[in-house]
Amino acid sequence: MAKFAFRNPAFAADSQNITTEQLDEIYNRASAPVEGEVMTVEDTIAKTVGAFALMLVGAAGGWIFAAQNPIVWIAAALIGLVLGLVNSFKREPSAPLILAYALVQGVFVGGISAFYESFMSGIVVQAVIATLVVIGVTLALFASGKIRASKRATKIFLIAMIGYGVFSLINFVLVITGVQTDPYGLRGSVTLFGIPLGIILGIFVVLMAAYSLVLDFDFIQRGVQNRAPRKYGWTGAFGIMATVIWLYLEILRMLAIARR
């Protein structure tokens, strides 16, 4: 579903969501579009592919150049945060801003991926494969009708997101203030039954990200069914991209904790 920006302060990943009432407002806001100007699955896929292609260009640049200079990808993460918030709270989607977000986030993803790869060979390939598997399974379940967005599940999702955001902020503060000497903070220093908290928490967060994808798919499906204006295909593309980036970064971090 179209999303409000959520940023994990400790790892800079996005996820967002809007209510059914707000979605209905989007559909009813503009006058009925003429044929050819309505949102379609094909057009939304094209927008999504284009955004991801630009993100991969940024990721290649981040991998090559930013890896040697962490300031570059850290700055990209901060700029991506700002662009993510702007895109999420704009009443009308902006293709240039969404594409700018894709490029900047690509630099961040490429830089931090190269950083992890320099310490743990093969971890990026593992994270990419795991991310694609989660996306594929989620899409297959949604397409088959075995999983759907619901008001109750979405409320639980939002509560979980808020709780995770608070935890991440506290963990981030503990790390930068030196209270936690482990680079992953509580995720790495706390164990439950011998398993690092970061792995246990990571599994739940991956499930949350998968449901976020369901919301994205649901937004696109209902947008097409309700003949929403074509421009809202960019909203769907932005939502999917933000969720996938979040999912990838969470898996990358979880694998890093597991391989220590």
PDB file of C-alpha atoms in Angstrom, residues 18-216:
ATOM      1  CA  ILE A  18      -1.621   4.846   4.735  1.00  0.00           C
ATOM      2  CA  THR A  19      -5.110   4.031   5.946  1.00  0.00           C
ATOM      3  CA  THR A  20      -8.002   2.809   3.826  1.00  0.00           C
ATOM      4  CA  GLU A  21      -9.757   6.134   4.339  1.00  0.00           C
ATOM      5  CA  GLN A  22      -6.735   8.045   3.048  1.00  0.00           C
ATOM      6  CA  LEU A  23      -6.484   5.728   0.062  1.00  0.00           C
ATOM      7  CA  ASP A  24     -10.141   6.314  -0.770  1.00  0.00           C
ATOM      8  CA  GLU A  25      -9.466  10.041  -0.541  1.00  0.00           C
ATOM      9  CA  ILE A  26      -6.728   9.662  -3.161  1.00  0.00           C
ATOM     10  CA  TYR A  27      -9.112   7.872  -5.505  1.00  0.00           C
ATOM     11  CA  ASN A  28     -11.835  10.478  -5.043  1.00  0.00           C
ATOM     12  CA  ARG A  29      -9.615  13.561  -5.005  1.00  0.00           C
ATOM     13  CA  ALA A  30      -9.233  13.998  -8.745  1.00  0.00           C
ATOM     14  CA  SER A  31     -12.024  14.032 -11.309  1.00  0.00           C
ATOM     15  CA  ALA A  32     -12.497  10.821 -13.250  1.00  0.00           C
ATOM     16  CA  PRO A  33      -9.516  10.454 -15.569  1.00  0.00           C
ATOM     17  CA  VAL A  34     -10.037   9.865 -19.261  1.00  0.00           C
ATOM     18  CA  GLU A  35      -9.121   6.560 -20.870  1.00  0.00           C
ATOM     19  CA  GLY A  36      -5.349   6.191 -21.088  1.00  0.00           C
ATOM     20  CA  GLU A  37      -4.698   8.306 -17.989  1.00  0.00           C
ATOM     21  CA  VAL A  38      -5.695   5.715 -15.430  1.00  0.00           C
ATOM     22  CA  MET A  39      -3.392   3.608 -13.314  1.00  0.00           C
ATOM     23  CA  THR A  40      -2.546   0.201 -14.808  1.00  0.00           C
ATOM     24  CA  VAL A  41      -0.495  -2.736 -13.593  1.00  0.00           C
ATOM     25  CA  GLU A  42       1.724  -2.583 -16.682  1.00  0.00           C
ATOM     26  CA  ASP A  43       2.461   1.116 -16.292  1.00  0.00           C
ATOM     27  CA  THR A  44       3.161   0.745 -12.579  1.00  0.00           C
ATOM     28  CA  ILE A  45       5.532  -2.147 -13.286  1.00  0.00           C
ATOM     29  CA  ALA A  46       7.332   0.002 -15.858  1.00  0.00           C
ATOM     30  CA  LYS A  47       7.700   2.823 -13.335  1.00  0.00           C
ATOM     31  CA  THR A  48       8.934   0.395 -10.688  1.00  0.00           C
ATOM     32  CA  VAL A  49      11.477  -1.184 -13.030  1.00  0.00           C
ATOM     33  CA  GLY A  50      12.710   2.257 -14.058  1.00  0.00           C
ATOM     34  CA  ALA A  51      13.128   3.330 -10.439  1.00  0.00           C
ATOM     35  CA  PHE A  52      15.006   0.143  -9.573  1.00  0.00           C
ATOM     36  CA  ALA A  53      17.237   0.520 -12.634  1.00  0.00           C
ATOM     37  CA  LEU A  54      18.219   3.996 -11.468  1.00  0.00           C
ATOM     38  CA  MET A  55      18.771   2.680  -7.959  1.00  0.00           C
ATOM     39  CA  LEU A  56      21.120   0.015  -9.331  1.00  0.00           C
ATOM     40  CA  VAL A  57      23.084   2.718 -11.158  1.00  0.00           C
ATOM     41  CA  GLY A  58      23.454   4.547  -7.859  1.00  0.00           C
ATOM     42  CA  ALA A  59      24.360   1.287  -6.121  1.00  0.00           C
ATOM     43  CA  ALA A  60      27.120   0.622  -8.648  1.00  0.00           C
ATOM     44  CA  GLY A  61      28.530   4.075  -8.015  1.00  0.00           C
ATOM     45  CA  GLY A  62      28.238   3.588  -4.273  1.00  0.00           C
ATOM     46  CA  TRP A  63      29.966   0.208  -4.481  1.00  0.00           C
ATOM     47  CA  ILE A  64      32.876   1.597  -6.506  1.00  0.00           C
ATOM     48  CA  PHE A  65      33.409   5.014  -4.949  1.00  0.00           C
ATOM     49  CA  ALA A  66      31.536   5.339  -1.656  1.00  0.00           C
ATOM     50  CA  ALA A  67      32.939   2.135  -0.160  1.00  0.00           C
ATOM     51  CA  GLN A  68      36.333   3.810   0.241  1.00  0.00           C
ATOM     52  CA  ASN A  69      34.751   6.868   1.820  1.00  0.00           C
ATOM     53  CA  PRO A  70      31.982   6.046   4.323  1.00  0.00           C
ATOM     54  CA  ILE A  71      31.049   9.723   4.571  1.00  0.00           C
ATOM     55  CA  VAL A  72      29.620   9.487   1.055  1.00  0.00           C
ATOM     56  CA  TRP A  73      27.144   6.694   1.755  1.00  0.00           C
ATOM     57  CA  ILE A  74      26.324   8.047   5.200  1.00  0.00           C
ATOM     58  CA  ALA A  75      25.469  11.380   3.570  1.00  0.00           C
ATOM     59  CA  ALA A  76      23.431   9.508   0.953  1.00  0.00           C
ATOM     60  CA  ALA A  77      21.506   7.785   3.755  1.00  0.00           C
ATOM     61  CA  LEU A  78      20.637  11.145   5.327  1.00  0.00           C
ATOM     62  CA  ILE A  79      19.631  12.672   1.998  1.00  0.00           C
ATOM     63  CA  GLY A  80      17.584   9.555   1.279  1.00  0.00           C
ATOM     64  CA  LEU A  81      15.820   9.998   4.614  1.00  0.00           C
ATOM     65  CA  VAL A  82      14.814  13.540   3.697  1.00  0.00           C
ATOM     66  CA  LEU A  83      13.661  12.543   0.210  1.00  0.00           C
ATOM     67  CA  GLY A  84      11.780   9.568   1.636  1.00  0.00           C
ATOM     68  CA  LEU A  85       9.899  11.777   4.073  1.00  0.00           C
ATOM     69  CA  VAL A  86       9.135  14.363   1.390  1.00  0.00           C
ATOM     70  CA  ASN A  87       7.842  11.729  -1.024  1.00  0.00           C
ATOM     71  CA  SER A  88       5.786  10.023   1.667  1.00  0.00           C
ATOM     72  CA  PHE A  89       3.980  13.111   2.882  1.00  0.00           C
ATOM     73  CA  LYS A  90       3.402  14.820  -0.474  1.00  0.00           C
ATOM     74  CA  ARG A  91      -0.271  14.830  -1.433  1.00  0.00           C
ATOM     75  CA  GLU A  92       0.658  14.266  -5.065  1.00  0.00           C
ATOM     76  CA  PRO A  93       3.434  11.890  -6.201  1.00  0.00           C
ATOM     77  CA  SER A  94       6.447  13.514  -7.858  1.00  0.00           C
ATOM     78  CA  ALA A  95       8.325  11.378 -10.385  1.00  0.00           C
ATOM     79  CA  PRO A  96      11.535  13.483 -10.206  1.00  0.00           C
ATOM     80  CA  LEU A  97      11.640  13.276  -6.407  1.00  0.00           C
ATOM     81  CA  ILE A  98      10.954   9.545  -6.416  1.00  0.00           C
ATOM     82  CA  LEU A  99      13.689   8.951  -8.990  1.00  0.00           C
ATOM     83  CA  ALA A 100      16.065  11.151  -6.986  1.00  0.00           C
ATOM     84  CA  TYR A 101      15.255   9.019  -3.947  1.00  0.00           C
ATOM     85  CA  ALA A 102      16.028   5.880  -5.957  1.00  0.00           C
ATOM     86  CA  LEU A 103      19.411   7.204  -7.081  1.00  0.00           C
ATOM     87  CA  VAL A 104      20.487   8.455  -3.649  1.00  0.00           C
ATOM     88  CA  GLN A 105      19.329   5.312  -1.863  1.00  0.00           C
ATOM     89  CA  GLY A 106      21.225   3.316  -4.451  1.00  0.00           C
ATOM     90  CA  VAL A 107      24.447   5.097  -3.477  1.00  0.00           C
ATOM     91  CA  PHE A 108      23.753   4.293   0.173  1.00  0.00           C
ATOM     92  CA  VAL A 109      22.872   0.648  -0.487  1.00  0.00           C
ATOM     93  CA  GLY A 110      25.901   0.159  -2.736  1.00  0.00           C
ATOM     94  CA  GLY A 111      28.273   1.794  -0.272  1.00  0.00           C
ATOM     95  CA  ILE A 112      27.120  -0.061   2.811  1.00  0.00           C
ATOM     96  CA  SER A 113      26.977  -3.343   0.873  1.00  0.00           C
ATOM     97  CA  ALA A 114      30.611  -2.919  -0.203  1.00  0.00           C
ATOM     98  CA  PHE A 115      31.496  -2.077   3.396  1.00  0.00           C
ATOM     99  CA  TYR A 116      30.001  -5.342   4.672  1.00  0.00           C
ATOM    100  CA  GLU A 117      31.457  -7.337   1.783  1.00  0.00           C
ATOM    101  CA  SER A 118      34.959  -6.130   2.672  1.00  0.00           C
ATOM    102  CA  PHE A 119      34.637  -7.863   6.053  1.00  0.00           C
ATOM    103  CA  MET A 120      32.401 -10.800   5.157  1.00  0.00           C
ATOM    104  CA  SER A 121      32.947 -12.161   1.669  1.00  0.00           C
ATOM    105  CA  GLY A 122      29.788 -13.359  -0.053  1.00  0.00           C
ATOM    106  CA  ILE A 123      27.362 -11.712   2.359  1.00  0.00           C
ATOM    107  CA  VAL A 124      25.893  -9.389  -0.280  1.00  0.00           C
ATOM    108  CA  VAL A 125      25.026 -12.263  -2.618  1.00  0.00           C
ATOM    109  CA  GLN A 126      23.407 -14.098   0.288  1.00  0.00           C
ATOM    110  CA  ALA A 127      21.374 -11.014   1.223  1.00  0.00           C
ATOM    111  CA  VAL A 128      20.272 -10.403  -2.371  1.00  0.00           C
ATOM    112  CA  ILE A 129      19.166 -14.026  -2.825  1.00  0.00           C
ATOM    113  CA  ALA A 130      17.272 -14.019   0.488  1.00  0.00           C
ATOM    114  CA  THR A 131      15.584 -10.734  -0.436  1.00  0.00           C
ATOM    115  CA  LEU A 132      14.495 -12.058  -3.836  1.00  0.00           C
ATOM    116  CA  VAL A 133      13.129 -15.220  -2.202  1.00  0.00           C
ATOM    117  CA  VAL A 134      11.023 -13.206   0.257  1.00  0.00           C
ATOM    118  CA  ILE A 135       9.728 -10.975  -2.548  1.00  0.00           C
ATOM    119  CA  GLY A 136       8.940 -13.960  -4.766  1.00  0.00           C
ATOM    120  CA  VAL A 137       7.117 -15.894  -2.050  1.00  0.00           C
ATOM    121  CA  THR A 138       5.144 -12.831  -0.960  1.00  0.00           C
ATOM    122  CA  LEU A 139       4.132 -11.990  -4.528  1.00  0.00           C
ATOM    123  CA  ALA A 140       3.118 -15.598  -5.224  1.00  0.00           C
ATOM    124  CA  LEU A 141       0.987 -15.777  -2.073  1.00  0.00           C
ATOM    125  CA  PHE A 142      -0.651 -12.437  -2.870  1.00  0.00           C
ATOM    126  CA  ALA A 143      -1.317 -13.352  -6.506  1.00  0.00           C
ATOM    127  CA  SER A 144      -2.886 -16.665  -5.443  1.00  0.00           C
ATOM    128  CA  GLY A 145      -5.114 -14.920  -2.914  1.00  0.00           C
ATOM    129  CA  LYS A 146      -3.650 -16.832   0.028  1.00  0.00           C
ATOM    130  CA  ILE A 147      -2.599 -13.610   1.744  1.00  0.00           C
ATOM    131  CA  ARG A 148      -4.396 -10.280   1.747  1.00  0.00           C
ATOM    132  CA  ALA A 149      -4.180  -6.990   3.591  1.00  0.00           C
ATOM    133  CA  SER A 150      -6.754  -6.530   6.353  1.00  0.00           C
ATOM    134  CA  LYS A 151      -7.593  -3.716   8.744  1.00  0.00           C
ATOM    135  CA  ARG A 152      -6.733  -5.803  11.798  1.00  0.00           C
ATOM    136  CA  ALA A 153      -3.405  -7.009  10.399  1.00  0.00           C
ATOM    137  CA  THR A 154      -2.525  -3.491   9.297  1.00  0.00           C
ATOM    138  CA  LYS A 155      -3.204  -2.116  12.779  1.00  0.00           C
ATOM    139  CA  ILE A 156      -0.945  -4.780  14.287  1.00  0.00           C
ATOM    140  CA  PHE A 157       1.662  -3.954  11.647  1.00  0.00           C
ATOM    141  CA  LEU A 158       1.566  -0.244  12.493  1.00  0.00           C
ATOM    142  CA  ILE A 159       1.879  -0.912  16.228  1.00  0.00           C
ATOM    143  CA  ALA A 160       4.820  -3.232  15.567  1.00  0.00           C
ATOM    144  CA  MET A 161       6.439  -0.605  13.339  1.00  0.00           C
ATOM    145  CA  ILE A 162       6.152   2.038  16.039  1.00  0.00           C
ATOM    146  CA  GLY A 163       7.610  -0.323  18.626  1.00  0.00           C
ATOM    147  CA  TYR A 164      10.458  -1.277  16.319  1.00  0.00           C
ATOM    148  CA  GLY A 165      11.132   2.364  15.558  1.00  0.00           C
ATOM    149  CA  VAL A 166      11.365   3.216  19.260  1.00  0.00           C
ATOM    150  CA  PHE A 167      13.673   0.258  19.895  1.00  0.00           C
ATOM    151  CA  SER A 168      15.898   1.213  16.952  1.00  0.00           C
ATOM    152  CA  LEU A 169      16.162   4.808  18.139  1.00  0.00           C
ATOM    153  CA  ILE A 170      17.082   3.758  21.675  1.00  0.00           C
ATOM    154  CA  ASN A 171      19.593   1.243  20.338  1.00  0.00           C
ATOM    155  CA  PHE A 172      21.133   3.882  18.068  1.00  0.00           C
ATOM    156  CA  VAL A 173      21.542   6.324  20.965  1.00  0.00           C
ATOM    157  CA  LEU A 174      23.122   3.624  23.147  1.00  0.00           C
ATOM    158  CA  VAL A 175      25.686   2.874  20.431  1.00  0.00           C
ATOM    159  CA  ILE A 176      26.691   6.442  19.561  1.00  0.00           C
ATOM    160  CA  THR A 177      26.959   7.428  23.238  1.00  0.00           C
ATOM    161  CA  GLY A 178      29.198   4.457  23.996  1.00  0.00           C
ATOM    162  CA  VAL A 179      26.817   2.870  26.491  1.00  0.00           C
ATOM    163  CA  GLN A 180      26.750  -0.148  24.179  1.00  0.00           C
ATOM    164  CA  THR A 181      30.200  -1.097  22.875  1.00  0.00           C
ATOM    165  CA  ASP A 182      28.874  -3.731  20.494  1.00  0.00           C
ATOM    166  CA  PRO A 183      28.551  -2.119  17.018  1.00  0.00           C
ATOM    167  CA  TYR A 184      25.064  -3.605  16.716  1.00  0.00           C
ATOM    168  CA  GLY A 185      24.076  -2.456  20.190  1.00  0.00           C
ATOM    169  CA  LEU A 186      21.456  -4.543  21.927  1.00  0.00           C
ATOM    170  CA  ARG A 187      21.009  -6.566  18.758  1.00  0.00           C
ATOM    171  CA  GLY A 188      24.475  -8.034  19.192  1.00  0.00           C
ATOM    172  CA  SER A 189      25.060  -7.917  22.943  1.00  0.00           C
ATOM    173  CA  VAL A 190      21.774  -9.442  24.122  1.00  0.00           C
ATOM    174  CA  THR A 191      21.089 -13.136  23.560  1.00  0.00           C
ATOM    175  CA  LEU A 192      18.008 -15.277  24.108  1.00  0.00           C
ATOM    176  CA  PHE A 193      18.671 -18.995  24.497  1.00  0.00           C
ATOM    177  CA  GLY A 194      22.088 -18.381  23.002  1.00  0.00           C
ATOM    178  CA  ILE A 195      20.692 -16.636  19.918  1.00  0.00           C
ATOM    179  CA  PRO A 196      21.566 -12.943  19.381  1.00  0.00           C
ATOM    180  CA  LEU A 197      18.595 -10.617  19.750  1.00  0.00           C
ATOM    181  CA  GLY A 198      19.396  -9.191  16.319  1.00  0.00           C
ATOM    182  CA  ILE A 199      18.641 -12.511  14.633  1.00  0.00           C
ATOM    183  CA  ILE A 200      15.396 -13.104  16.517  1.00  0.00           C
ATOM    184  CA  LEU A 201      14.280  -9.536  15.944  1.00  0.00           C
ATOM    185  CA  GLY A 202      15.446  -9.704  12.333  1.00  0.00           C
ATOM    186  CA  ILE A 203      13.140 -12.625  11.574  1.00  0.00           C
ATOM    187  CA  PHE A 204      10.133 -10.688  12.856  1.00  0.00           C
ATOM    188  CA  VAL A 205      11.191  -7.593  10.926  1.00  0.00           C
ATOM    189  CA  VAL A 206      11.491  -9.601   7.714  1.00  0.00           C
ATOM    190  CA  LEU A 207       7.907 -10.767   8.272  1.00  0.00           C
ATOM    191  CA  MET A 208       6.893  -7.146   8.825  1.00  0.00           C
ATOM    192  CA  ALA A 209       8.602  -6.124   5.595  1.00  0.00           C
ATOM    193  CA  ALA A 210       6.829  -8.954   3.766  1.00  0.00           C
ATOM    194  CA  TYR A 211       3.473  -7.650   5.005  1.00  0.00           C
ATOM    195  CA  SER A 212       4.524  -4.173   3.934  1.00  0.00           C
ATOM    196  CA  LEU A 213       4.971  -5.611   0.434  1.00  0.00           C
ATOM    197  CA  VAL A 214       1.448  -7.017   0.663  1.00  0.00           C
ATOM    198  CA  LEU A 215       0.225  -3.501   1.435  1.00  0.00           C
ATOM    199  CA  ASP A 216       2.140  -2.183  -1.581  1.00  0.00           C
TER     200      ASP A 216
END
